[in-house]
């Protein structure tokens, strides 16, 4: 019997039991769907985060008291460290030949008010005059904070687009005064709209001179230094120089580790990749369980099918069909079951990924390799779990099979 004839018979058999075939491939559908959906979302997030980090500046790095803390013990240890200061930022900019500029920033979250209107959960940034150039902050109207604003502790500020939208609908905010906590600041500029990062708005902020910030909210507020290397090639050297300068200023003994943290965009990307790698492994585990369960279901249904069609097998062998023909036919049926499950899983996986991307901030990137891998693994499951039922059908004695009732 030719393979094409076996394929035609297999299709006819599966069409004759549509509901049973659909339920049989459910495990395969879930497994492939999980892989395609999660891979699409994670790849989309990888691309999105990578582009955002590059836009922040690939030659930018951060010096911070805390760094990237992942457990409570490290947090308690970091609390004991001496906070960085505005003078540390100025020393880094002055002493490191590979650093083009270094800015300082302190942050807090406050409610901002203008007359009877309020905006809650606004990020309040205290920055020095170098911060805006290092982070490439631009304004849509007005001006940026100046060196004089910082030196004279002026109560001035630049506000983000979201703050303007909430507090100044239809009103020009320039020159108006807003209340941040118990203090009043005059708006001198409106920041250029940046959009959101993973659903978090980057335009909900009030930026003021760091000296004004420390005067209002305490001079011991933690300071993060944002430094910019002269170019991408000198980034590593700039970080080494920053480490030496900070250790010397903080009098860290040679035998002791750093009591501060240095992080670059690549550091954030590495941490992010570790997180997504874990998500990949979890996805593979879930998909593997679904595919194994789906394969076992396919094998059981195929065994039932072999029993139901025992007389048919006997007739085919009696008219000249070989054991090989029978085995190929049942293997093709098993392959069709799992393959169709894989195809359905791919379609639903792509649809779900696009739907999530459309209704949530999570981006999605459909990868061809994920689709191909899903289909290949689904077909492999069908062949693997179809071998035993097919071999059992092929071994049927034609005389015994013809007598089967």
CSV table of C-alpha atoms in Angstrom, one decimal, residues 52-332:
chain,number,residue,atom,x,y,z
A,52,UNK,CA,14.6,51.0,26.0
A,53,UNK,CA,18.0,50.4,27.6
A,54,UNK,CA,19.8,51.4,24.4
A,55,UNK,CA,17.6,54.6,24.3
A,56,UNK,CA,18.7,55.3,27.9
A,57,UNK,CA,22.3,55.3,26.7
A,58,UNK,CA,24.5,52.3,26.1
A,59,UNK,CA,27.5,54.1,27.6
A,60,UNK,CA,25.6,55.1,30.8
A,61,UNK,CA,26.2,53.5,34.2
A,62,UNK,CA,24.9,54.0,37.7
A,63,UNK,CA,26.6,54.1,41.1
A,64,UNK,CA,24.2,53.4,43.9
A,65,UNK,CA,24.2,52.6,47.6
A,66,UNK,CA,21.9,49.6,47.1
A,67,UNK,CA,22.3,48.2,43.6
A,68,UNK,CA,20.1,45.4,42.4
A,69,UNK,CA,18.9,43.6,45.6
A,70,UNK,CA,17.1,40.3,45.3
A,71,UNK,CA,16.7,39.2,48.9
A,72,UNK,CA,15.9,40.7,52.3
A,73,UNK,CA,19.4,39.9,53.9
A,74,UNK,CA,21.2,41.9,51.1
A,75,UNK,CA,18.8,44.8,51.7
A,76,UNK,CA,19.6,44.9,55.4
A,77,UNK,CA,23.3,44.7,54.6
A,78,UNK,CA,23.0,47.6,52.1
A,79,UNK,CA,21.1,49.7,54.7
A,80,UNK,CA,24.3,49.8,56.8
A,81,UNK,CA,26.3,51.4,53.9
A,82,UNK,CA,27.1,55.1,53.9
A,83,UNK,CA,24.9,57.0,51.5
A,84,UNK,CA,26.4,58.5,48.4
A,85,UNK,CA,26.4,62.3,48.2
A,86,UNK,CA,26.2,65.1,45.7
A,87,UNK,CA,30.0,65.6,46.3
A,88,UNK,CA,30.6,62.0,45.2
A,89,UNK,CA,29.0,62.8,41.8
A,90,UNK,CA,31.1,65.9,41.4
A,91,UNK,CA,34.3,64.1,42.4
A,92,UNK,CA,33.6,61.3,39.9
A,93,UNK,CA,33.0,63.9,37.1
A,94,UNK,CA,36.2,65.8,38.0
A,95,UNK,CA,38.6,62.9,38.7
A,96,UNK,CA,37.7,60.2,36.1
A,97,UNK,CA,39.2,60.9,32.6
A,98,UNK,CA,36.9,58.4,31.0
A,99,UNK,CA,33.7,59.9,32.4
A,100,UNK,CA,32.2,62.6,30.2
A,101,UNK,CA,29.6,63.7,32.8
A,102,UNK,CA,28.1,62.5,36.1
A,103,UNK,CA,24.8,63.6,37.5
A,104,UNK,CA,23.1,63.0,40.9
A,105,UNK,CA,19.5,62.2,41.5
A,106,UNK,CA,17.4,61.6,44.7
A,107,UNK,CA,13.9,60.3,44.4
A,108,UNK,CA,10.7,60.2,46.3
A,109,UNK,CA,7.0,59.7,45.6
A,110,UNK,CA,4.6,62.4,46.6
A,111,UNK,CA,1.1,63.9,45.9
A,112,UNK,CA,1.3,67.0,43.8
A,113,UNK,CA,-1.4,69.7,44.0
A,114,UNK,CA,-2.5,72.7,41.9
A,115,UNK,CA,-5.4,74.6,43.4
A,116,UNK,CA,-8.1,72.0,43.9
A,117,UNK,CA,-6.6,69.4,41.6
A,118,UNK,CA,-4.3,66.6,42.8
A,119,UNK,CA,-2.0,64.0,41.2
A,120,UNK,CA,-1.1,61.1,43.5
A,121,UNK,CA,1.9,58.8,43.2
A,122,UNK,CA,4.0,61.3,41.3
A,123,UNK,CA,7.8,60.6,41.2
A,124,UNK,CA,9.7,63.6,42.6
A,125,UNK,CA,13.3,63.8,41.3
A,126,UNK,CA,15.9,66.0,42.9
A,127,UNK,CA,18.6,66.4,40.2
A,128,UNK,CA,21.8,68.4,39.7
A,129,UNK,CA,22.7,70.4,36.6
A,130,UNK,CA,24.5,67.4,35.0
A,131,UNK,CA,21.7,64.9,35.3
A,132,UNK,CA,19.7,66.3,32.4
A,133,UNK,CA,22.6,66.0,30.0
A,134,UNK,CA,23.5,62.5,31.1
A,135,UNK,CA,19.9,61.2,30.8
A,136,UNK,CA,19.2,63.4,27.7
A,137,UNK,CA,16.2,65.0,29.2
A,138,UNK,CA,14.4,67.4,26.8
A,139,UNK,CA,11.5,69.9,27.2
A,140,UNK,CA,8.5,70.5,25.0
A,141,UNK,CA,8.1,74.0,26.4
A,142,UNK,CA,10.0,76.3,28.8
A,143,UNK,CA,13.5,75.3,29.9
A,144,UNK,CA,15.5,72.8,31.8
A,145,UNK,CA,16.8,73.3,35.3
A,146,UNK,CA,20.0,75.4,35.4
A,147,UNK,CA,23.2,75.4,37.4
A,148,UNK,CA,21.9,78.6,39.1
A,149,UNK,CA,18.7,76.8,40.1
A,150,UNK,CA,20.8,74.1,41.9
A,151,UNK,CA,23.4,76.5,43.5
A,152,UNK,CA,20.7,78.9,44.8
A,153,UNK,CA,18.2,76.2,45.8
A,154,UNK,CA,15.5,77.8,43.8
A,155,UNK,CA,12.0,76.4,44.2
A,156,UNK,CA,11.7,75.6,40.5
A,157,UNK,CA,10.7,72.5,38.7
A,158,UNK,CA,10.1,70.7,35.4
A,159,UNK,CA,7.0,68.6,35.2
A,160,UNK,CA,6.1,65.5,33.1
A,161,UNK,CA,3.3,65.3,30.5
A,162,UNK,CA,1.1,63.2,32.8
A,163,UNK,CA,1.2,65.8,35.6
A,164,UNK,CA,0.3,68.5,33.1
A,165,UNK,CA,-2.6,66.4,31.9
A,166,UNK,CA,-4.0,65.8,35.4
A,167,UNK,CA,-3.5,69.3,36.8
A,168,UNK,CA,-3.5,71.8,33.9
A,169,UNK,CA,-6.1,70.7,31.4
A,170,UNK,CA,-6.5,73.6,29.0
A,171,UNK,CA,-4.1,75.8,31.0
A,172,UNK,CA,-0.5,76.7,30.2
A,173,UNK,CA,1.5,75.3,33.2
A,174,UNK,CA,4.6,77.5,32.7
A,175,UNK,CA,4.9,79.9,35.5
A,176,UNK,CA,2.3,78.2,37.7
A,177,UNK,CA,3.0,77.0,41.2
A,178,UNK,CA,2.4,73.5,42.4
A,179,UNK,CA,2.5,72.1,45.9
A,180,UNK,CA,4.7,69.1,46.6
A,181,UNK,CA,4.2,68.0,50.1
A,182,UNK,CA,4.3,71.2,52.2
A,183,UNK,CA,6.4,73.1,49.7
A,184,UNK,CA,5.6,75.2,46.6
A,185,UNK,CA,7.6,75.1,43.3
A,186,UNK,CA,7.3,77.2,40.2
A,187,UNK,CA,7.1,75.3,36.9
A,188,UNK,CA,9.8,76.5,34.4
A,189,UNK,CA,9.5,73.6,31.9
A,190,UNK,CA,7.4,70.8,30.6
A,191,UNK,CA,9.3,67.6,29.9
A,192,UNK,CA,9.1,65.9,26.5
A,193,UNK,CA,6.6,63.0,26.5
A,194,UNK,CA,8.4,59.6,26.8
A,195,UNK,CA,5.5,57.2,27.0
A,196,UNK,CA,5.4,54.1,29.2
A,197,UNK,CA,7.8,51.3,30.0
A,198,UNK,CA,6.0,47.9,30.6
A,199,UNK,CA,2.8,49.8,31.7
A,200,UNK,CA,4.7,52.2,33.9
A,201,UNK,CA,4.4,55.9,32.9
A,202,UNK,CA,7.7,57.7,32.4
A,203,UNK,CA,5.9,61.1,32.3
A,204,UNK,CA,4.5,61.2,35.8
A,205,UNK,CA,7.2,63.2,37.5
A,206,UNK,CA,8.3,66.5,39.0
A,207,UNK,CA,12.0,67.3,38.6
A,208,UNK,CA,13.5,69.9,40.9
A,209,UNK,CA,17.1,71.0,41.9
A,210,UNK,CA,18.6,68.4,44.2
A,211,UNK,CA,19.5,71.1,46.7
A,212,UNK,CA,15.8,72.2,46.9
A,213,UNK,CA,14.9,68.5,47.2
A,214,UNK,CA,17.3,67.9,50.1
A,215,UNK,CA,16.2,71.2,51.8
A,216,UNK,CA,12.5,70.1,51.6
A,217,UNK,CA,12.8,66.3,52.1
A,218,UNK,CA,16.0,65.9,54.1
A,219,UNK,CA,19.7,66.1,53.2
A,220,UNK,CA,20.2,62.5,54.0
A,221,UNK,CA,18.0,61.3,51.1
A,222,UNK,CA,19.9,58.6,49.2
A,223,UNK,CA,21.7,59.8,46.1
A,224,UNK,CA,22.2,57.8,42.9
A,225,UNK,CA,25.0,58.9,40.6
A,226,UNK,CA,24.3,58.6,36.8
A,227,UNK,CA,27.5,58.7,34.8
A,228,UNK,CA,28.2,58.7,31.1
A,229,UNK,CA,31.4,57.3,29.6
A,230,UNK,CA,33.0,59.2,26.8
A,231,UNK,CA,32.0,56.4,24.4
A,232,UNK,CA,30.9,52.8,24.3
A,233,UNK,CA,34.6,51.6,24.1
A,234,UNK,CA,35.6,53.4,27.3
A,235,UNK,CA,32.5,52.2,29.4
A,236,UNK,CA,34.4,49.4,31.2
A,237,UNK,CA,37.4,51.7,31.9
A,238,UNK,CA,35.1,54.4,33.2
A,239,UNK,CA,33.4,51.9,35.6
A,240,UNK,CA,36.8,50.8,36.9
A,241,UNK,CA,37.9,54.4,37.5
A,242,UNK,CA,34.5,55.1,39.2
A,243,UNK,CA,35.1,52.1,41.5
A,244,UNK,CA,38.6,53.3,42.4
A,245,UNK,CA,37.4,56.8,43.1
A,246,UNK,CA,34.5,55.7,45.2
A,247,UNK,CA,36.6,53.2,47.2
A,248,UNK,CA,39.2,55.9,47.9
A,249,UNK,CA,36.5,58.5,49.0
A,250,UNK,CA,34.7,56.0,51.2
A,251,UNK,CA,38.0,54.7,52.6
A,252,UNK,CA,37.2,51.0,51.8
A,253,UNK,CA,40.1,48.8,52.8
A,254,UNK,CA,41.9,46.8,50.0
A,255,UNK,CA,40.7,43.5,51.5
A,256,UNK,CA,37.0,44.6,51.7
A,257,UNK,CA,34.4,44.4,49.0
A,258,UNK,CA,32.8,47.5,47.5
A,259,UNK,CA,30.2,49.1,49.8
A,260,UNK,CA,28.3,50.5,46.8
A,261,UNK,CA,27.1,49.1,43.5
A,262,UNK,CA,27.9,49.9,39.9
A,263,UNK,CA,25.4,48.9,37.3
A,264,UNK,CA,25.2,49.5,33.5
A,265,UNK,CA,22.5,48.9,30.9
A,266,UNK,CA,24.3,45.5,30.3
A,267,UNK,CA,24.0,44.7,34.0
A,268,UNK,CA,20.2,45.3,33.8
A,269,UNK,CA,20.0,43.3,30.6
A,270,UNK,CA,21.9,40.3,32.1
A,271,UNK,CA,19.6,40.3,35.2
A,272,UNK,CA,16.6,40.5,32.9
A,273,UNK,CA,17.9,37.6,30.7
A,274,UNK,CA,18.3,35.5,33.9
A,275,UNK,CA,14.7,36.2,34.7
A,276,UNK,CA,13.4,35.4,31.3
A,277,UNK,CA,15.6,32.2,31.1
A,278,UNK,CA,13.7,31.0,34.2
A,279,UNK,CA,10.4,31.8,32.6
A,280,UNK,CA,11.6,29.8,29.5
A,281,UNK,CA,12.4,26.8,31.7
A,282,UNK,CA,9.1,26.9,33.5
A,283,UNK,CA,7.3,27.1,30.1
A,284,UNK,CA,9.3,24.2,28.7
A,285,UNK,CA,8.3,22.2,31.9
A,286,UNK,CA,4.6,23.0,31.5
A,287,UNK,CA,4.7,22.3,27.8
A,288,UNK,CA,6.6,19.0,28.3
A,289,UNK,CA,4.0,17.8,30.9
A,290,UNK,CA,1.2,18.7,28.5
A,291,UNK,CA,2.8,17.0,25.5
A,292,UNK,CA,3.6,13.8,27.5
A,293,UNK,CA,0.0,13.7,28.8
A,294,UNK,CA,-1.2,14.4,25.2
A,295,UNK,CA,1.0,11.6,23.9
A,296,UNK,CA,-0.3,9.1,26.4
A,297,UNK,CA,-3.9,10.0,25.4
A,298,UNK,CA,-3.1,9.6,21.8
A,299,UNK,CA,-1.5,6.1,22.5
A,300,UNK,CA,-4.6,5.0,24.4
A,301,UNK,CA,-7.0,6.2,21.7
A,302,UNK,CA,-4.9,4.5,19.1
A,303,UNK,CA,-5.0,1.2,21.1
A,304,UNK,CA,-8.8,1.5,21.2
A,305,UNK,CA,-8.8,2.1,17.5
A,306,UNK,CA,-6.6,-1.0,16.8
A,307,UNK,CA,-9.1,-3.1,18.9
A,308,UNK,CA,-12.1,-1.6,17.1
A,309,UNK,CA,-10.6,-2.3,13.7
A,310,UNK,CA,-9.2,-5.7,14.3
A,311,UNK,CA,-11.4,-7.3,11.6
A,312,UNK,CA,-10.4,-4.6,9.1
A,313,UNK,CA,-6.8,-5.3,9.8
A,314,UNK,CA,-7.4,-9.1,9.2
A,315,UNK,CA,-9.2,-8.3,5.9
A,316,UNK,CA,-6.3,-6.1,4.7
A,317,UNK,CA,-3.7,-8.7,5.5
A,318,UNK,CA,-5.9,-11.4,3.9
A,319,UNK,CA,-5.9,-9.4,0.6
A,320,UNK,CA,-2.1,-9.0,0.5
A,321,UNK,CA,-1.5,-6.1,2.9
A,322,UNK,CA,1.8,-6.5,4.8
A,323,UNK,CA,2.6,-5.8,8.4
A,324,UNK,CA,4.6,-2.8,7.2
A,325,UNK,CA,1.6,-1.3,5.5
A,326,UNK,CA,-0.5,-1.7,8.6
A,327,UNK,CA,2.2,-0.1,10.8
A,328,UNK,CA,2.6,2.8,8.4
A,329,UNK,CA,-1.1,3.4,8.3
A,330,UNK,CA,-1.5,3.6,12.1
A,331,UNK,CA,1.7,5.7,12.5
A,332,UNK,CA,0.3,8.2,9.9
